[in-house]
């Protein structure tokens, strides 16, 4: 038994028929070919599968595709275009959060990165100038085994600076007192 | 988007040493890179594996009849179905005499020996159909007693991990040097402690995964797999599958982290190759679930032992004795027996011990195998030695910093009592810098003041040295060289082919920096290829902090050969002696005359005006064989507090000074250090692979196994000293594991120091709140009672 799903993904409407049990992440990866969304645990702990569902960062491994019928989804592949619609694209053609991750070496193996970027994007949507503590809390649901998170925090701050260019954001190195 | 946009650099400066942004990032931040699971074929079959739910059992029978009839199923396979195609999986000879090697098959034969061992496999149309069918396989097990605790495994009458072996001892091994009896005779004080380096689960964010395809016409097997060592894997698969090595192509696409867990040859890799042969020409894919990853990908550490240190009243160390048991798990993976021997190699740490001995017993248990996990044997050594030094200092009422300092070797190369030859070092300099960075004296002042207010706050120091850049082939269980091919095309664009296999380290960038400097081009003109046995002629791989020190040196040498050839051709074209030619900007120059670099490259391929004896083309291969290992070192300082009510540890401040020799790209080095410290903190405070007494893995998901989150970590204040090695032309030592090795003891030392006023002398890792809360409560009851 298959069910129709109509969903806007990265600005384009997609219609498919899926099994009721199809996970959103499998729908995105296998049905739509959007393999930038990764699967790290299938139990909504690691956050590698994070996508934006109607603007909110959600873990696509614990949603069913049929649950998102009628919704709008942005995956990592659509983020730069999303920035373009808001007039925020960087000269490299990236979303400022992507740019921040590149500038500040916010990734190593890159597997957690799409989810991490989307979680960070959600934070900056609601909190344009986050403190170190606020960034740590916002990405707590996304595991990274490579970076120790420090360059990710710098990346998010860098992105915050790009999103709010004037006056030039002072990037403060470090949180604790030396 | 520009695929390469190096940071600005003033004219004439080199790329090596600069914090270039990574060339690999654009595809990774846009979700357009390809990890194994992103490889798609229209006619792909998905494979799911049924795994043992028993730690130890005999398989009476397996009924696959229902599963075979399930919708979409192409085949269901057990040991009997594939035994003719894949023999015993080989293990590397670790150079340990008389080591017992239990046979390892892709699917269990008559006996399963750990929870998670593959028993049967299904290939089906789509992952859901494959998972459904796996549920329909019925295995009739005859449970056997399991042995879980490595100490118990050595008791007479203990259950045996393998019924075919007489006992659980896999091997006994010893390393020693100096007169230990004399050391203990002369000692003013002997400090003893039992230390546990608990089992850890590497938890790379990308689990393992394999796609395999056999093309019968071409007689070629291609396997895409998440590995750190494609060439080693190819050799292992050729042996297991009895295929010619040149019929197998191993590709490591984007690899989502390894930390040693993908430095291996796994039975699933062989299994998928066998299924690809059976189901040819349809490709097969298996993607490990996280639960499978926790149970069936190698674990790290798993060592317990008793340490005795002989010391003089003034803090001078005289000797160290370490009797250890290594929990190997049920089978030997690629380097299983070798890993704990590295602890012996590094037993003396950063100190001059006149005498040392490690006795090691490797034991089988009914658990997943242990093998190389970030640090691989050296974190165990550093942990015991750095903890033990603090115990010596406490016993002698000396400053732990001074006990370290007075025992540092003064001259290099320095040969330790267990035979390691430390290449270069200045341990005092790194320590001084760490003390300065952390303002150690004022930290101690602050600690004093806060203690007076009743706070539990401590400071921990570790001064580590580790062994890297693996290594000279005669000192390794496998080959230690690395190879690079550098090729310059007729347009001047450069290809670097490396036998290393980056999985996050950023060598597409750092190797481009090395080649760019040697050839006088921009890193944007250099493309680094890795991870494909068909594209890269040969290789050893990425592990043991070797890629840049050994693989980067091969790139340097191969590029150097091309640079010399280019100069020779340029001189011929300019009709001047070679010694008059210099490289300036984009051209070769001799006085008034000059010729563009691209023109020389073109002429090298055009080959119409080459000087006599110069062959056409610009391609050179270099096998770099290092003459010794390298020994990076550093000093870490940690301030931690303990909540009296909850027992929770807060790492408040963290300072790391690391010396990894010459730095190619400081951005990448910082990233390695940060990630390393995070994993070291994970071992100190959070992580532990826990099996119950029946051998069930209790920490089988990320819900139960605590990988550090952003909120667990402090800001890391990092600095470097730079002491180049003399064993390779780059002066690079390696940095992949240093953070992990240095941080664990610094953190534990800080927490033990915090609890010092309660009379706590040692706590076993991980320092979880419950454990500490009990200690605090015990201490306060002791006082009131």
mmCIF file of N, CA and C in Angstrom, chain A residues 19 21-23 26 29-30 33 35-36 38 40-42 45-46 76-77 92 94 98-99 101-103 105 107-111 113-114 117 132 136-137 139-140 143-151 153-154 157 173-178, chain B residues 1-2 5 21-22 25-26 28-31 35 37-38 40 127-128 131-132 201-203 205-206 255-257 259 289-290 373 439 503-504 653 667-668 670-672 674-675 678-679 687 702-703 707-711 713-717:
data_model
loop_
_atom_site.group_PDB
_atom_site.id
_atom_site.type_symbol
_atom_site.label_atom_id
_atom_site.label_comp_id
_atom_site.label_asym_id
_atom_site.label_seq_id
_atom_site.Cartn_x
_atom_site.Cartn_y
_atom_site.Cartn_z
ATOM 1 N N UNK A 19 5.649 4.123 0.776
ATOM 2 C CA UNK A 19 5.121 3.259 1.834
ATOM 3 C C UNK A 19 4.900 4.116 3.080
ATOM 4 N N UNK A 21 5.696 3.528 5.994
ATOM 5 C CA UNK A 21 6.805 3.484 6.940
ATOM 6 C C UNK A 21 8.057 4.204 6.439
ATOM 7 N N UNK A 22 8.016 4.743 5.240
ATOM 8 C CA UNK A 22 9.221 5.376 4.685
ATOM 9 C C UNK A 22 9.649 6.562 5.540
ATOM 10 N N UNK A 23 10.894 6.501 5.986
ATOM 11 C CA UNK A 23 11.406 7.625 6.790
ATOM 12 C C UNK A 23 11.674 8.810 5.873
ATOM 13 N N UNK A 26 15.044 8.672 4.223
ATOM 14 C CA UNK A 26 15.131 7.748 3.093
ATOM 15 C C UNK A 26 14.395 8.309 1.872
ATOM 16 N N UNK A 29 16.768 10.896 0.429
ATOM 17 C CA UNK A 29 17.975 10.320 -0.159
ATOM 18 C C UNK A 29 17.660 9.377 -1.329
ATOM 19 N N UNK A 30 16.720 8.452 -1.099
ATOM 20 C CA UNK A 30 16.507 7.394 -2.080
ATOM 21 C C UNK A 30 15.499 7.800 -3.164
ATOM 22 N N UNK A 33 16.966 11.577 -4.360
ATOM 23 C CA UNK A 33 18.393 11.611 -4.716
ATOM 24 C C UNK A 33 19.177 12.703 -4.006
ATOM 25 N N UNK A 35 21.384 13.229 -1.489
ATOM 26 C CA UNK A 35 22.213 12.450 -0.568
ATOM 27 C C UNK A 35 23.074 13.311 0.358
ATOM 28 N N UNK A 36 22.895 14.611 0.303
ATOM 29 C CA UNK A 36 23.621 15.481 1.239
ATOM 30 C C UNK A 36 23.121 15.346 2.663
ATOM 31 N N UNK A 38 22.596 13.131 5.691
ATOM 32 C CA UNK A 38 23.257 11.875 6.059
ATOM 33 C C UNK A 38 22.529 11.134 7.178
ATOM 34 N N UNK A 40 23.301 9.016 10.520
ATOM 35 C CA UNK A 40 24.379 8.669 11.447
ATOM 36 C C UNK A 40 23.951 7.708 12.529
ATOM 37 N N UNK A 41 22.636 7.651 12.848
ATOM 38 C CA UNK A 41 22.253 6.763 13.951
ATOM 39 C C UNK A 41 20.846 6.203 13.827
ATOM 40 N N UNK A 42 19.978 6.819 13.066
ATOM 41 C CA UNK A 42 18.585 6.382 12.921
ATOM 42 C C UNK A 42 17.813 6.407 14.234
ATOM 43 N N UNK A 45 19.659 10.834 17.647
ATOM 44 C CA UNK A 45 20.652 11.319 18.609
ATOM 45 C C UNK A 45 21.703 12.189 17.921
ATOM 46 N N UNK A 46 22.187 11.755 16.759
ATOM 47 C CA UNK A 46 23.411 12.371 16.233
ATOM 48 C C UNK A 46 23.177 13.621 15.408
ATOM 49 N N UNK A 76 20.564 20.551 2.715
ATOM 50 C CA UNK A 76 21.835 21.253 2.517
ATOM 51 C C UNK A 76 22.017 21.647 1.048
ATOM 52 N N UNK A 77 21.491 20.830 0.149
ATOM 53 C CA UNK A 77 21.650 21.136 -1.285
ATOM 54 C C UNK A 77 20.918 22.417 -1.667
ATOM 55 N N UNK A 92 31.064 33.607 -2.909
ATOM 56 C CA UNK A 92 31.350 32.240 -3.351
ATOM 57 C C UNK A 92 30.080 31.469 -3.701
ATOM 58 N N UNK A 94 27.537 30.888 -1.640
ATOM 59 C CA UNK A 94 27.154 30.054 -0.498
ATOM 60 C C UNK A 94 26.220 30.807 0.448
ATOM 61 N N UNK A 98 27.373 28.350 5.530
ATOM 62 C CA UNK A 98 28.311 27.492 4.785
ATOM 63 C C UNK A 98 29.662 28.186 4.653
ATOM 64 N N UNK A 99 29.611 29.465 4.332
ATOM 65 C CA UNK A 99 30.839 30.241 4.183
ATOM 66 C C UNK A 99 31.635 30.239 5.486
ATOM 67 N N UNK A 101 31.644 27.998 7.826
ATOM 68 C CA UNK A 101 32.266 26.689 8.042
ATOM 69 C C UNK A 101 33.525 26.539 7.186
ATOM 70 N N UNK A 102 33.502 27.116 6.000
ATOM 71 C CA UNK A 102 34.684 27.030 5.125
ATOM 72 C C UNK A 102 35.799 27.914 5.661
ATOM 73 N N UNK A 103 35.445 29.135 6.024
ATOM 74 C CA UNK A 103 36.464 30.096 6.464
ATOM 75 C C UNK A 103 37.163 29.633 7.732
ATOM 76 N N UNK A 105 37.351 26.505 9.130
ATOM 77 C CA UNK A 105 37.681 25.080 9.236
ATOM 78 C C UNK A 105 36.719 24.387 10.208
ATOM 79 N N UNK A 107 34.824 21.964 9.721
ATOM 80 C CA UNK A 107 34.521 20.565 9.400
ATOM 81 C C UNK A 107 35.809 19.827 9.099
ATOM 82 N N UNK A 108 35.801 18.545 9.379
ATOM 83 C CA UNK A 108 36.922 17.693 8.982
ATOM 84 C C UNK A 108 36.418 16.608 8.026
ATOM 85 N N UNK A 109 35.805 15.549 8.564
ATOM 86 C CA UNK A 109 35.336 14.503 7.653
ATOM 87 C C UNK A 109 34.090 14.942 6.897
ATOM 88 N N UNK A 110 33.366 15.914 7.438
ATOM 89 C CA UNK A 110 32.237 16.493 6.721
ATOM 90 C C UNK A 110 30.925 15.757 6.868
ATOM 91 N N UNK A 111 30.924 14.635 7.610
ATOM 92 C CA UNK A 111 29.708 13.824 7.638
ATOM 93 C C UNK A 111 28.597 14.493 8.455
ATOM 94 N N UNK A 113 28.421 17.649 8.894
ATOM 95 C CA UNK A 113 28.397 19.054 8.507
ATOM 96 C C UNK A 113 27.050 19.558 7.975
ATOM 97 N N UNK A 114 26.403 18.840 7.052
ATOM 98 C CA UNK A 114 25.113 19.363 6.578
ATOM 99 C C UNK A 114 24.120 19.592 7.718
ATOM 100 N N UNK A 117 25.294 22.532 9.917
ATOM 101 C CA UNK A 117 25.068 23.827 9.263
ATOM 102 C C UNK A 117 23.599 24.235 9.386
ATOM 103 N N UNK A 132 29.022 32.128 22.961
ATOM 104 C CA UNK A 132 29.597 30.785 22.855
ATOM 105 C C UNK A 132 28.657 29.754 23.470
ATOM 106 N N UNK A 136 26.860 26.530 21.749
ATOM 107 C CA UNK A 136 27.040 25.160 22.253
ATOM 108 C C UNK A 136 25.690 24.495 22.488
ATOM 109 N N UNK A 137 24.763 25.250 23.104
ATOM 110 C CA UNK A 137 23.456 24.653 23.383
ATOM 111 C C UNK A 137 22.676 24.370 22.097
ATOM 112 N N UNK A 139 23.757 23.525 19.198
ATOM 113 C CA UNK A 139 24.240 22.384 18.400
ATOM 114 C C UNK A 139 24.407 21.126 19.255
ATOM 115 N N UNK A 140 23.846 21.157 20.450
ATOM 116 C CA UNK A 140 23.984 20.024 21.368
ATOM 117 C C UNK A 140 23.373 18.745 20.786
ATOM 118 N N UNK A 143 26.020 15.675 16.835
ATOM 119 C CA UNK A 143 27.326 15.168 17.262
ATOM 120 C C UNK A 143 28.358 15.347 16.160
ATOM 121 N N UNK A 144 29.549 15.763 16.583
ATOM 122 C CA UNK A 144 30.701 15.803 15.691
ATOM 123 C C UNK A 144 31.820 15.083 16.411
ATOM 124 N N UNK A 145 32.451 14.133 15.746
ATOM 125 C CA UNK A 145 33.520 13.364 16.402
ATOM 126 C C UNK A 145 34.897 13.914 16.031
ATOM 127 N N UNK A 146 34.944 14.808 15.041
ATOM 128 C CA UNK A 146 36.253 15.257 14.536
ATOM 129 C C UNK A 146 36.761 16.552 15.165
ATOM 130 N N UNK A 147 35.909 17.544 15.291
ATOM 131 C CA UNK A 147 36.413 18.914 15.482
ATOM 132 C C UNK A 147 36.540 19.348 16.930
ATOM 133 N N UNK A 148 35.921 18.612 17.859
ATOM 134 C CA UNK A 148 35.861 19.134 19.227
ATOM 135 C C UNK A 148 35.010 20.393 19.307
ATOM 136 N N UNK A 149 34.289 20.685 18.233
ATOM 137 C CA UNK A 149 33.279 21.752 18.135
ATOM 138 C C UNK A 149 33.844 23.182 18.122
ATOM 139 N N UNK A 150 35.123 23.355 18.458
ATOM 140 C CA UNK A 150 35.615 24.724 18.645
ATOM 141 C C UNK A 150 35.581 25.520 17.337
ATOM 142 N N UNK A 151 36.039 24.882 16.247
ATOM 143 C CA UNK A 151 36.001 25.592 14.968
ATOM 144 C C UNK A 151 34.569 25.744 14.462
ATOM 145 N N UNK A 153 32.078 26.489 16.454
ATOM 146 C CA UNK A 153 31.630 27.695 17.160
ATOM 147 C C UNK A 153 32.175 28.945 16.461
ATOM 148 N N UNK A 154 33.445 28.889 16.081
ATOM 149 C CA UNK A 154 34.019 30.029 15.355
ATOM 150 C C UNK A 154 33.309 30.234 14.017
ATOM 151 N N UNK A 157 30.000 31.944 14.576
ATOM 152 C CA UNK A 157 30.231 33.366 14.851
ATOM 153 C C UNK A 157 30.602 34.132 13.587
ATOM 154 N N UNK A 173 37.887 35.529 20.417
ATOM 155 C CA UNK A 173 38.455 34.194 20.498
ATOM 156 C C UNK A 173 38.306 33.666 21.910
ATOM 157 N N UNK A 174 37.644 32.565 21.998
ATOM 158 C CA UNK A 174 37.634 31.910 23.301
ATOM 159 C C UNK A 174 36.539 32.403 24.209
ATOM 160 N N UNK A 175 36.102 31.525 25.073
ATOM 161 C CA UNK A 175 35.037 31.873 25.988
ATOM 162 C C UNK A 175 35.587 32.060 27.385
ATOM 163 N N UNK A 176 36.297 31.046 27.847
ATOM 164 C CA UNK A 176 36.820 31.096 29.211
ATOM 165 C C UNK A 176 37.947 32.099 29.330
ATOM 166 N N UNK A 177 38.212 32.499 30.550
ATOM 167 C CA UNK A 177 39.334 33.415 30.762
ATOM 168 C C UNK A 177 40.634 32.625 30.633
ATOM 169 N N UNK A 178 41.600 33.172 29.956
ATOM 170 C CA UNK A 178 42.872 32.451 29.893
ATOM 171 C C UNK A 178 43.596 32.488 31.234
ATOM 172 N N UNK B 1 31.212 29.063 -8.007
ATOM 173 C CA UNK B 1 32.049 29.079 -6.804
ATOM 174 C C UNK B 1 33.461 28.616 -7.159
ATOM 175 N N UNK B 2 34.398 29.344 -6.697
ATOM 176 C CA UNK B 2 35.785 28.956 -6.935
ATOM 177 C C UNK B 2 36.110 27.724 -6.096
ATOM 178 N N UNK B 5 40.430 28.846 -3.339
ATOM 179 C CA UNK B 5 40.663 30.268 -3.131
ATOM 180 C C UNK B 5 41.594 30.404 -1.960
ATOM 181 N N UNK B 21 42.527 27.718 3.621
ATOM 182 C CA UNK B 21 41.220 27.068 3.694
ATOM 183 C C UNK B 21 41.268 25.785 2.876
ATOM 184 N N UNK B 22 40.393 24.845 3.261
ATOM 185 C CA UNK B 22 40.526 23.524 2.640
ATOM 186 C C UNK B 22 39.913 23.464 1.242
ATOM 187 N N UNK B 25 36.512 21.403 1.103
ATOM 188 C CA UNK B 25 35.295 21.854 1.774
ATOM 189 C C UNK B 25 34.104 22.194 0.875
ATOM 190 N N UNK B 26 34.304 22.839 -0.292
ATOM 191 C CA UNK B 26 33.108 23.249 -1.050
ATOM 192 C C UNK B 26 32.114 22.116 -1.285
ATOM 193 N N UNK B 28 31.748 19.459 0.549
ATOM 194 C CA UNK B 28 31.225 18.923 1.811
ATOM 195 C C UNK B 28 30.212 19.869 2.462
ATOM 196 N N UNK B 29 30.381 21.170 2.273
ATOM 197 C CA UNK B 29 29.431 22.107 2.882
ATOM 198 C C UNK B 29 28.196 22.318 2.009
ATOM 199 N N UNK B 30 28.207 21.758 0.815
ATOM 200 C CA UNK B 30 27.023 21.866 -0.041
ATOM 201 C C UNK B 30 26.322 20.516 -0.215
ATOM 202 N N UNK B 31 26.826 19.497 0.484
ATOM 203 C CA UNK B 31 26.178 18.176 0.422
ATOM 204 C C UNK B 31 26.356 17.485 -0.915
ATOM 205 N N UNK B 35 29.841 9.929 -0.047
ATOM 206 C CA UNK B 35 30.225 8.855 0.867
ATOM 207 C C UNK B 35 29.664 7.556 0.283
ATOM 208 N N UNK B 37 27.338 5.489 1.054
ATOM 209 C CA UNK B 37 25.885 5.341 0.930
ATOM 210 C C UNK B 37 25.311 6.270 -0.145
ATOM 211 N N UNK B 38 26.113 7.200 -0.624
ATOM 212 C CA UNK B 38 25.631 8.124 -1.658
ATOM 213 C C UNK B 38 25.881 7.578 -3.065
ATOM 214 N N UNK B 40 25.037 5.413 -6.017
ATOM 215 C CA UNK B 40 23.752 4.853 -6.451
ATOM 216 C C UNK B 40 23.913 4.111 -7.771
ATOM 217 N N UNK B 127 16.344 -1.437 0.922
ATOM 218 C CA UNK B 127 16.770 -1.745 2.287
ATOM 219 C C UNK B 127 15.629 -2.235 3.162
ATOM 220 N N UNK B 128 14.418 -1.757 2.893
ATOM 221 C CA UNK B 128 13.307 -2.183 3.745
ATOM 222 C C UNK B 128 13.010 -3.665 3.535
ATOM 223 N N UNK B 131 15.641 -5.689 5.262
ATOM 224 C CA UNK B 131 15.468 -5.733 6.723
ATOM 225 C C UNK B 131 14.300 -6.625 7.113
ATOM 226 N N UNK B 132 13.239 -6.560 6.353
ATOM 227 C CA UNK B 132 12.087 -7.426 6.639
ATOM 228 C C UNK B 132 12.509 -8.887 6.586
ATOM 229 N N UNK B 201 34.406 2.983 22.222
ATOM 230 C CA UNK B 201 33.843 2.735 20.897
ATOM 231 C C UNK B 201 34.149 3.947 20.027
ATOM 232 N N UNK B 202 34.844 3.733 18.914
ATOM 233 C CA UNK B 202 35.330 4.882 18.137
ATOM 234 C C UNK B 202 34.244 5.835 17.639
ATOM 235 N N UNK B 203 33.096 5.298 17.194
ATOM 236 C CA UNK B 203 31.967 6.154 16.811
ATOM 237 C C UNK B 203 32.305 7.207 15.754
ATOM 238 N N UNK B 205 31.352 9.341 12.765
ATOM 239 C CA UNK B 205 29.964 9.730 12.497
ATOM 240 C C UNK B 205 29.388 8.990 11.299
ATOM 241 N N UNK B 206 30.226 8.702 10.315
ATOM 242 C CA UNK B 206 29.764 7.821 9.251
ATOM 243 C C UNK B 206 30.062 6.402 9.682
ATOM 244 N N UNK B 255 35.225 9.594 3.128
ATOM 245 C CA UNK B 255 35.153 8.742 4.318
ATOM 246 C C UNK B 255 34.837 9.619 5.527
ATOM 247 N N UNK B 256 33.750 9.293 6.196
ATOM 248 C CA UNK B 256 33.224 10.141 7.271
ATOM 249 C C UNK B 256 33.810 9.847 8.630
ATOM 250 N N UNK B 257 35.120 9.959 8.720
ATOM 251 C CA UNK B 257 35.794 9.758 10.007
ATOM 252 C C UNK B 257 36.220 8.314 10.167
ATOM 253 N N UNK B 259 39.365 7.345 12.857
ATOM 254 C CA UNK B 259 39.968 7.255 14.193
ATOM 255 C C UNK B 259 40.546 5.870 14.447
ATOM 256 N N UNK B 289 24.264 -0.069 10.329
ATOM 257 C CA UNK B 289 23.469 0.784 11.213
ATOM 258 C C UNK B 289 24.348 1.197 12.392
ATOM 259 N N UNK B 290 23.911 2.199 13.140
ATOM 260 C CA UNK B 290 24.713 2.617 14.297
ATOM 261 C C UNK B 290 24.827 1.474 15.312
ATOM 262 N N UNK B 373 42.495 2.470 17.982
ATOM 263 C CA UNK B 373 41.593 3.613 18.111
ATOM 264 C C UNK B 373 42.441 4.806 18.536
ATOM 265 N N UNK B 439 48.977 30.401 32.954
ATOM 266 C CA UNK B 439 49.336 31.165 34.163
ATOM 267 C C UNK B 439 49.200 30.226 35.369
ATOM 268 N N UNK B 503 40.636 11.006 5.626
ATOM 269 C CA UNK B 503 39.217 10.865 5.961
ATOM 270 C C UNK B 503 38.822 11.972 6.923
ATOM 271 N N UNK B 504 39.226 13.189 6.565
ATOM 272 C CA UNK B 504 38.924 14.352 7.383
ATOM 273 C C UNK B 504 40.146 15.189 7.681
ATOM 274 N N UNK B 653 38.805 25.023 32.395
ATOM 275 C CA UNK B 653 39.775 25.651 31.502
ATOM 276 C C UNK B 653 40.735 24.589 30.981
ATOM 277 N N UNK B 667 45.871 25.734 10.516
ATOM 278 C CA UNK B 667 44.424 25.577 10.695
ATOM 279 C C UNK B 667 44.082 24.097 10.886
ATOM 280 N N UNK B 668 44.702 23.269 10.052
ATOM 281 C CA UNK B 668 44.429 21.828 10.118
ATOM 282 C C UNK B 668 45.011 21.228 11.398
ATOM 283 N N UNK B 670 45.417 22.779 14.294
ATOM 284 C CA UNK B 670 44.515 23.152 15.391
ATOM 285 C C UNK B 670 43.296 22.236 15.415
ATOM 286 N N UNK B 671 42.748 21.976 14.232
ATOM 287 C CA UNK B 671 41.571 21.104 14.152
ATOM 288 C C UNK B 671 41.858 19.718 14.693
ATOM 289 N N UNK B 672 43.027 19.180 14.356
ATOM 290 C CA UNK B 672 43.404 17.861 14.865
ATOM 291 C C UNK B 672 43.548 17.881 16.385
ATOM 292 N N UNK B 674 42.148 20.004 18.583
ATOM 293 C CA UNK B 674 40.833 20.163 19.240
ATOM 294 C C UNK B 674 40.068 18.841 19.286
ATOM 295 N N UNK B 675 39.999 18.187 18.116
ATOM 296 C CA UNK B 675 39.243 16.936 18.049
ATOM 297 C C UNK B 675 39.859 15.871 18.931
ATOM 298 N N UNK B 678 38.972 16.510 22.549
ATOM 299 C CA UNK B 678 37.579 16.130 22.806
ATOM 300 C C UNK B 678 37.462 14.621 23.017
ATOM 301 N N UNK B 679 38.175 13.849 22.205
ATOM 302 C CA UNK B 679 38.097 12.396 22.383
ATOM 303 C C UNK B 679 38.800 11.947 23.661
ATOM 304 N N UNK B 687 33.033 8.160 28.346
ATOM 305 C CA UNK B 687 32.826 7.004 27.467
ATOM 306 C C UNK B 687 33.272 5.685 28.091
ATOM 307 N N UNK B 702 23.856 5.341 20.580
ATOM 308 C CA UNK B 702 24.391 6.638 21.014
ATOM 309 C C UNK B 702 23.579 7.212 22.168
ATOM 310 N N UNK B 703 22.458 6.576 22.475
ATOM 311 C CA UNK B 703 21.690 6.971 23.662
ATOM 312 C C UNK B 703 22.433 6.522 24.922
ATOM 313 N N UNK B 707 29.141 10.012 23.593
ATOM 314 C CA UNK B 707 30.083 10.786 22.770
ATOM 315 C C UNK B 707 29.969 12.253 23.207
ATOM 316 N N UNK B 708 31.098 12.935 23.448
ATOM 317 C CA UNK B 708 31.009 14.318 23.930
ATOM 318 C C UNK B 708 30.203 15.226 22.991
ATOM 319 N N UNK B 709 29.355 16.030 23.616
ATOM 320 C CA UNK B 709 28.593 17.040 22.882
ATOM 321 C C UNK B 709 29.265 18.397 23.079
ATOM 322 N N UNK B 710 28.808 19.368 22.315
ATOM 323 C CA UNK B 710 29.422 20.702 22.399
ATOM 324 C C UNK B 710 29.368 21.253 23.819
ATOM 325 N N UNK B 711 28.304 20.924 24.541
ATOM 326 C CA UNK B 711 28.133 21.476 25.892
ATOM 327 C C UNK B 711 29.018 20.787 26.935
ATOM 328 N N UNK B 713 32.219 20.445 26.552
ATOM 329 C CA UNK B 713 33.615 20.822 26.351
ATOM 330 C C UNK B 713 33.876 22.275 26.715
ATOM 331 N N UNK B 714 35.076 22.539 27.203
ATOM 332 C CA UNK B 714 35.474 23.918 27.445
ATOM 333 C C UNK B 714 36.106 24.497 26.179
ATOM 334 N N UNK B 715 36.432 25.761 26.214
ATOM 335 C CA UNK B 715 37.238 26.346 25.138
ATOM 336 C C UNK B 715 38.670 25.844 25.311
ATOM 337 N N UNK B 716 39.276 25.401 24.214
ATOM 338 C CA UNK B 716 40.653 24.928 24.295
ATOM 339 C C UNK B 716 41.600 26.069 23.933
ATOM 340 N N UNK B 717 42.497 26.388 24.842
ATOM 341 C CA UNK B 717 43.509 27.407 24.562
ATOM 342 C C UNK B 717 44.768 26.679 24.108
#
